[in-house]
Each structure stands twice: as structure tokens, then as C-alpha cells.
CSV table of C-alpha atoms and ligand atoms in Angstrom, one decimal:
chain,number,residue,atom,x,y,z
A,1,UNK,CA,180.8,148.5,139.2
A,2,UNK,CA,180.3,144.9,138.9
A,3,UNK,CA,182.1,143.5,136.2
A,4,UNK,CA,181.5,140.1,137.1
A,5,UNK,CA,179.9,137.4,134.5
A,6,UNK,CA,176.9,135.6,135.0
A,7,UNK,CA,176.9,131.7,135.8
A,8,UNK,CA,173.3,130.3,135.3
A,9,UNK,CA,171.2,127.2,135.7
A,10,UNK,CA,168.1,126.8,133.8
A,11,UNK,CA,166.3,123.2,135.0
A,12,UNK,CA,164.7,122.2,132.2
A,13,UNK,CA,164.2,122.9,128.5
A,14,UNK,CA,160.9,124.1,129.2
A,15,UNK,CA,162.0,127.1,131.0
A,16,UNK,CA,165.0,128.0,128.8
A,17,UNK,CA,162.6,130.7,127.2
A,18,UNK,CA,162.3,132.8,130.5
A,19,UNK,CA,166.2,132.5,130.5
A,20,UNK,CA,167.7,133.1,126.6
A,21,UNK,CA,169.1,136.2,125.0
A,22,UNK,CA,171.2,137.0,128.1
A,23,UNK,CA,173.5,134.8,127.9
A,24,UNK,CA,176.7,134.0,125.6
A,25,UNK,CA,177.4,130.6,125.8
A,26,UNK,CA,174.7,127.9,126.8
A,27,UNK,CA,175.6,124.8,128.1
A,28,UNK,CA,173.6,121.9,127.0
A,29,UNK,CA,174.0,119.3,129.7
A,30,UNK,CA,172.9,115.7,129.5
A,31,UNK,CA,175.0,113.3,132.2
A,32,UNK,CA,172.3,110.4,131.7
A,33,UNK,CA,173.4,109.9,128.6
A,34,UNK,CA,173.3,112.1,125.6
A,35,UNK,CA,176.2,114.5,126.2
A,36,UNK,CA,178.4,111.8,127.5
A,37,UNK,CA,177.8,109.8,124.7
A,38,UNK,CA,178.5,112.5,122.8
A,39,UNK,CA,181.7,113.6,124.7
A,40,UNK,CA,182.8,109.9,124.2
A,41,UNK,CA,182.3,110.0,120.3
A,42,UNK,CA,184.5,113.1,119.9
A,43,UNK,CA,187.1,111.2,122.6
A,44,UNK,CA,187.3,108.4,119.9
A,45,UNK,CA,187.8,110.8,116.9
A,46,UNK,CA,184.0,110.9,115.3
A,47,UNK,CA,184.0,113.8,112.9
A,48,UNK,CA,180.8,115.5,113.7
A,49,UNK,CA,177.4,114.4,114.9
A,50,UNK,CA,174.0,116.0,113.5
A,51,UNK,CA,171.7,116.6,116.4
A,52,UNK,CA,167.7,116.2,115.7
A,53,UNK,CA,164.7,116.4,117.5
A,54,UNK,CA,162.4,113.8,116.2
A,55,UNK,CA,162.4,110.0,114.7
A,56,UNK,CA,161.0,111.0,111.6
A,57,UNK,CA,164.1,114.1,111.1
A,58,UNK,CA,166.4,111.3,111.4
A,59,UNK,CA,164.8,108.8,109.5
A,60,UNK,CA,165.1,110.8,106.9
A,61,UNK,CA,168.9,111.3,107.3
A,62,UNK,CA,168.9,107.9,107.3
A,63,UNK,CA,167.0,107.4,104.0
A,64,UNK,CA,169.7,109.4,102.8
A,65,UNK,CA,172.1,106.8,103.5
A,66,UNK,CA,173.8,108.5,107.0
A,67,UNK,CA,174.4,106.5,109.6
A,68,UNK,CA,171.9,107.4,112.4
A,69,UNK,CA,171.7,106.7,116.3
A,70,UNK,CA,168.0,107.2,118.1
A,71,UNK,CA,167.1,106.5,121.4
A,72,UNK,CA,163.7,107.1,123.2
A,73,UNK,CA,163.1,106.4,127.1
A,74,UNK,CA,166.6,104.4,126.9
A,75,UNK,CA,166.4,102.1,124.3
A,76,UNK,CA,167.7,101.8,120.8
A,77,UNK,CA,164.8,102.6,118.1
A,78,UNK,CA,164.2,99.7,115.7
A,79,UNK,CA,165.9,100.0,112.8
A,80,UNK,CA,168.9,102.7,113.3
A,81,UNK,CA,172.2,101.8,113.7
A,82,UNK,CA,172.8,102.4,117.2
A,83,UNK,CA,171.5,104.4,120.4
A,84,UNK,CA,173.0,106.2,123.0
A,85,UNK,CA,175.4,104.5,125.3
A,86,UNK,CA,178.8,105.9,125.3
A,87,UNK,CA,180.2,102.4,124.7
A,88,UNK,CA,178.5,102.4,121.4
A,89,UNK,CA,180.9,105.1,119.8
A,90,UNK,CA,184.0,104.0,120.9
A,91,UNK,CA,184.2,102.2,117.8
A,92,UNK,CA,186.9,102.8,115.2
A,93,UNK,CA,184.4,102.4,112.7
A,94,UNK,CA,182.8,105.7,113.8
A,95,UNK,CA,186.4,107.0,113.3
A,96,UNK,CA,186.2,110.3,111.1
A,97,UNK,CA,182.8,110.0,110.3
A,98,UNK,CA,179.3,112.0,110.1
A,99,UNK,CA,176.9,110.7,112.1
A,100,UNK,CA,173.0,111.6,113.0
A,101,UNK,CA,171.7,111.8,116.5
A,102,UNK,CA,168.3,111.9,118.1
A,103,UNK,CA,167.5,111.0,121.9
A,104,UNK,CA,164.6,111.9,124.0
A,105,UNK,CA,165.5,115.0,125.8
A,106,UNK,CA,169.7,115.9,125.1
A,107,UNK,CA,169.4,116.5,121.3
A,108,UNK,CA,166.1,118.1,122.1
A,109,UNK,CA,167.9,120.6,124.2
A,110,UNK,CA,170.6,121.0,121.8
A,111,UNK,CA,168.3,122.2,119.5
A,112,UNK,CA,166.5,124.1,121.7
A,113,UNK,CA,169.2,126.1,122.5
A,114,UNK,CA,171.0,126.7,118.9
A,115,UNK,CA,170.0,130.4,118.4
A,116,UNK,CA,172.8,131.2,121.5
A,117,UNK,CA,175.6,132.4,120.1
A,118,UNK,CA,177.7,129.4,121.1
A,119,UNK,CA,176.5,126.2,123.1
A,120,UNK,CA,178.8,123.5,123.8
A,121,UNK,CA,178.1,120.2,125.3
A,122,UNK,CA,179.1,119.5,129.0
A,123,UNK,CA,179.0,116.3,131.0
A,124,UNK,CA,180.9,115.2,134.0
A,125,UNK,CA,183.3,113.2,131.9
A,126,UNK,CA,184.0,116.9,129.9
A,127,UNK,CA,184.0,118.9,133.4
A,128,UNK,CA,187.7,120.0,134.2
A,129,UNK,CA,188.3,121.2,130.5
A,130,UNK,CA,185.5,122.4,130.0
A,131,UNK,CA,185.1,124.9,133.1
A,132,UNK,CA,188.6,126.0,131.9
A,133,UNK,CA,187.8,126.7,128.6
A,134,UNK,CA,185.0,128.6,130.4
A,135,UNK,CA,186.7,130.9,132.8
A,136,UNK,CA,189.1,131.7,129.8
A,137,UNK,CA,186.2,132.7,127.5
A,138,UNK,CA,184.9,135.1,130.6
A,139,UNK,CA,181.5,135.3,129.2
A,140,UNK,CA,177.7,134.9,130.7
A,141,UNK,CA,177.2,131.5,131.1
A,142,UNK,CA,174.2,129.4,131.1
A,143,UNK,CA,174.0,125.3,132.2
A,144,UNK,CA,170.4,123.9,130.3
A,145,UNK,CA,169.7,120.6,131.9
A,146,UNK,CA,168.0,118.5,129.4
A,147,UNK,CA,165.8,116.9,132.4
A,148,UNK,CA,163.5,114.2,131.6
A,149,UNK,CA,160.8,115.1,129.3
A,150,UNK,CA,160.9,118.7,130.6
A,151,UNK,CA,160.7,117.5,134.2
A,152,UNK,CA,163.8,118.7,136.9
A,153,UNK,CA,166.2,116.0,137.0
A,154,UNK,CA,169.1,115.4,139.9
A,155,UNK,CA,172.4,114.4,137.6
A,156,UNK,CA,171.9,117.3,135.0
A,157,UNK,CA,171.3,119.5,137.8
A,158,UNK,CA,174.5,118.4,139.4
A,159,UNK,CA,176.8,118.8,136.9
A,160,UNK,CA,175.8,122.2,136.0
A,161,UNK,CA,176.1,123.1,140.4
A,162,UNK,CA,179.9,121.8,139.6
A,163,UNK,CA,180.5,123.7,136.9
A,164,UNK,CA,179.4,126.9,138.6
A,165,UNK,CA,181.0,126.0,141.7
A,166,UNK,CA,184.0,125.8,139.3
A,167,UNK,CA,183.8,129.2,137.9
A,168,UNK,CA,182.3,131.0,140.9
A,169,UNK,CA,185.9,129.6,142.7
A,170,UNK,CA,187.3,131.9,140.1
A,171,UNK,CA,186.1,135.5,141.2
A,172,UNK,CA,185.3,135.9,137.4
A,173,UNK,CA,181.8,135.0,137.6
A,174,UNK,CA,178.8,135.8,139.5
A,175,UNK,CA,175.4,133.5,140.2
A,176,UNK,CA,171.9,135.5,141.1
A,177,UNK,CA,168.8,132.9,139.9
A,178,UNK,CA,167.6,130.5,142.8
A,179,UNK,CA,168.0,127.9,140.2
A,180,UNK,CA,171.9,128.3,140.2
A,181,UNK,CA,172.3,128.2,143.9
A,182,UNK,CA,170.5,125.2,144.3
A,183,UNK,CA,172.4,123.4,142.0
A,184,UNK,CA,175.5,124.3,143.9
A,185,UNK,CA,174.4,123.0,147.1
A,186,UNK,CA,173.3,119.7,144.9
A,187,UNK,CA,176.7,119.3,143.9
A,188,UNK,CA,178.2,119.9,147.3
A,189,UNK,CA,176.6,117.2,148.9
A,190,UNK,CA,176.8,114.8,145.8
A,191,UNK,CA,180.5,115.5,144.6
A,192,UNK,CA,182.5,112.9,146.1
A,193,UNK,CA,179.4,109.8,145.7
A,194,UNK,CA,178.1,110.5,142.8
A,195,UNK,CA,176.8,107.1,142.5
A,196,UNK,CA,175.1,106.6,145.8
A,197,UNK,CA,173.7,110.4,145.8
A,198,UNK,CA,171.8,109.1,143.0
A,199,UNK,CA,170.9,105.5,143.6
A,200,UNK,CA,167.4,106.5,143.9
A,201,UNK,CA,166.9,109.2,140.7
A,202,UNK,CA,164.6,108.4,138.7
A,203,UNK,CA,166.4,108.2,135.4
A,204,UNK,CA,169.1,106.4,137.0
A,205,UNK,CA,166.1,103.7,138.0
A,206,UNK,CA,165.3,103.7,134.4
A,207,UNK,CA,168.6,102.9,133.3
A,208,UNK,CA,169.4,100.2,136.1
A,209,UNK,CA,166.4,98.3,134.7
A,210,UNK,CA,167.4,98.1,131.0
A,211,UNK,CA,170.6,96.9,132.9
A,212,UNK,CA,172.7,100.0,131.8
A,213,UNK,CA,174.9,99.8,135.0
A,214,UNK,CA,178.5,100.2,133.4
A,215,UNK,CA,176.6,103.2,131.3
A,216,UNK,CA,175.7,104.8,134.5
A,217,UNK,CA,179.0,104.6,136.4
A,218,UNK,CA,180.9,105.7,132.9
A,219,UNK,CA,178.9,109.0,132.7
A,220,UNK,CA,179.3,109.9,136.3
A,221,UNK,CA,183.1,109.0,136.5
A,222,UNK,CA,184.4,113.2,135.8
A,223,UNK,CA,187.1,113.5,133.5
A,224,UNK,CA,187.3,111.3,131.1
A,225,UNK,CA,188.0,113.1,128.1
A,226,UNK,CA,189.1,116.9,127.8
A,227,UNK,CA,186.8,117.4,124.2
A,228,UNK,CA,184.2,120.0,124.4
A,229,UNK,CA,181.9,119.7,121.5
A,230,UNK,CA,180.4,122.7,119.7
A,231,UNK,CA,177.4,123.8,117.8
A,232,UNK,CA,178.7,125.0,114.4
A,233,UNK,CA,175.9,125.6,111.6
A,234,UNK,CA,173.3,122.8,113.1
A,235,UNK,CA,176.3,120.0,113.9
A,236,UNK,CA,178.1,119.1,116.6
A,237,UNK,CA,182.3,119.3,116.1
A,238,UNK,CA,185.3,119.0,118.3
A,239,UNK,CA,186.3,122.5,119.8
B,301,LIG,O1,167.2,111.8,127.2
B,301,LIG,C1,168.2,111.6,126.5
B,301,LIG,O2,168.6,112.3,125.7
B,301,LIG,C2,168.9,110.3,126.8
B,301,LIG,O3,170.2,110.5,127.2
B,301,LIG,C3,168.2,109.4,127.6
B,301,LIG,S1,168.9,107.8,127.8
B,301,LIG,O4,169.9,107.9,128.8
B,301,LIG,O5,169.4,107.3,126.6
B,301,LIG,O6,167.8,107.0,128.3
């Protein structure tokens, strides 16, 4: 018998219904620039961080009198406190504190995938500690890519292909969708120029243009941080 667990890739939020219910842990991965961010705020001590889908959800919060990030197609909305680069929460006024999140497609998937028993957030700045903390928990796995407005996209893809190639290495886990082999091969031929492997993705076009260079080449630099961030009763904490 095969007592190997599953390692999964599901491309885009859109298909996560043809995947959930078989699997343990999700993975909710946004490289460009949700998780990162997120993976940086935890780095620099941030208590928790409130993940919502829409403007108005967070508008509210912010009515409320919470501080409140929001971010749509890469830009900070008018009148929050902040969006999503990285850079933005390594702040030591963000130290210990509660803070509200929406972005176009990473807090989407987070809440897309909160009825799994546990999701964590991955990036490639998480990656080592977090495909650790993975092969210890021995349990079926599934990476959801966040995409681009439930379209495929190349750097979510690629960090999930590393993080199975990390816990296929293993012999613990097993991979059987055509979705989690191709993000392996991705990963093999991106893993050691990250940067120039996507010069030409789209997102990573986007980005260049709002001139969010030192963004882009912070999220794709692995290892930055060994946090892993976890879903616990609709916000995000430190593992
Ligand atoms: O889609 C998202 O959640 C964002 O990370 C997109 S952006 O990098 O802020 O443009």
C-alpha cells in the first residue's frame, strides 16, 4: 500500500472547487505580492492581519477605527493606510498590532480557501521553513496560486513547483494532478534566475511599470524570513 501524502497544485482560485475536501493543509500562495507582504509583516512582529475580499469589507473595518491596507491591480486604494508592498510593514509602528488586509487576488484566495482545515501562507521568502514545517506535519498538501484575477500566473506557479519539489525530495509525499507536475518542471528551469525567468510575466510587467522593482526582486529573493502565517478563526497569526 501506498502510504504516501499528496502534494498538489491548484492554478487558480477558480479551480480550487474541483480540488477541496481532499486535502489537509492548503497553501495559499501569492509571490507578487500578497503573501510576501504578508510573510514580511509577521517577520517584523505585526500581531495579526484580518484578510477580506472586498473594498467595502474593509472599509468598514476601517470605519471601525482599524488600520486597513487595500490594494487593487497594484496600487494603494485612496484613502487606507497603506497597500501591499512588503516594505510597507516593516514599520515598528505596525509592531504588535491588528491590521486589515484586502488585495486583488492573495486575500481573495485566503478566503477562498478558509473552510480547509488549516491553510498557511507561503511565498518564496517563507520557502525553506515552510516545506519543513510541511514534511513534519506529513499531511495532503495543496499549493492555491492566487493568479491574476483567476487567470494561471508564472511566479505563484513556481513557488508552489518548489515546494513540491521540496517535499517530493522527501519520499513522504506523492504528486498525481498534471497541474503539480507542471509546476515542478516550472521551477526547475526558473530556480536559480528567478528574476530573468520572469522578466516577461505579465504581473511582473505590471509591477515594473508602477516602478515596483525593489518589490519584485524582495519577493523573489527565497528565504527571508522563517514565519509561516496561519489561518486561525478568519485572521492571519504567526505559526
Ligand atoms: O493580487 C494581489 O493580491 C496583489 O498581491 C497584487 S499586487 O502585487 O499588489 O499588484
Amino acid at each position: 500500500m501506498d502510504n504516501r501524502k499528496h502534494i498538489e497544485v491548484c492554478f487558480t482560485p477558480g479551480e480550487y472547487e474541483y480540488f477541496k475536501d481532499e486535502y489537509e493543509i492548503v497553501v495559499v500562495i501569492d509571490v507578487l505580492r500578497a503573501t510576501s507582504a504578508i510573510c514580511a509583516a509577521f517577520h517584523n512582529g505585526i500581531k495579526s492581519i484580518i484578510p477580506v475580499s472586498t473594498i467595502e469589507e474593509a472599509q468598514e473595518y476601517k470605519d471601525k477605527g482599524y488600520l486597513v491596507g487595500a490594494e487593487r491591480k497594484g496600487q494603494i486604494v485612496e484613502g487606507f493606510d497603506f497597500g501591499n508592498s512588503p516594505y510597507s510593514y516593516m514599520n515598528d509602528e505596525l509592531k504588535d498590532k491588528e491590521v486589515v488586509l484586502t488585495t486583488t487576488n492573495g486575500t481573495k484566495a485566503l478566503n477562498i480557501a478558509k473552510g480547509a482545515e488549516t491553510v498557511v501562507v507561503g511565498s518564496l521568502n517563507n520557502l525553506d521553513a515552510l516545506c519543513e514545517w510541511l514534511v513534519e506535519q506529513n499531511k495532503n498538501t495543496l499549493c492555491l496560486c492566487s493568479g491574476w484575477q483567476d487567470k494561471f500566473n508564472l511566479e505563484d506557479t513556481i513557488c508552489a513547483g518548489a515546494i513540491s519539489e521540496y517535499l517530493l525530495s522527501t519520499g513522504q509525499f506523492t504528486s498525481d494532478e498534471d497541474s503539480s507536475i507542471a509546476a515542478k518542471y516550472l521551477y526547475l528551469s526558473a530556480w536559480d534566475r528567478y528574476m530573468g525567468f520572469l522578466k516577461a510575466s505579465s504581473h511582473r510587467r505590471r509591477l515594473k511599470n508602477l516602478n515596483l522593482n525593489e518589490d519584485i526582486k524582495y519577493c523573489l529573493t527565497p528565504n527571508q524570513t522563517n514565519v509561516i502565517p496561519i489561518l486561525k478563526d478568519g485572521k492571519l497569526v504567526k505559526l
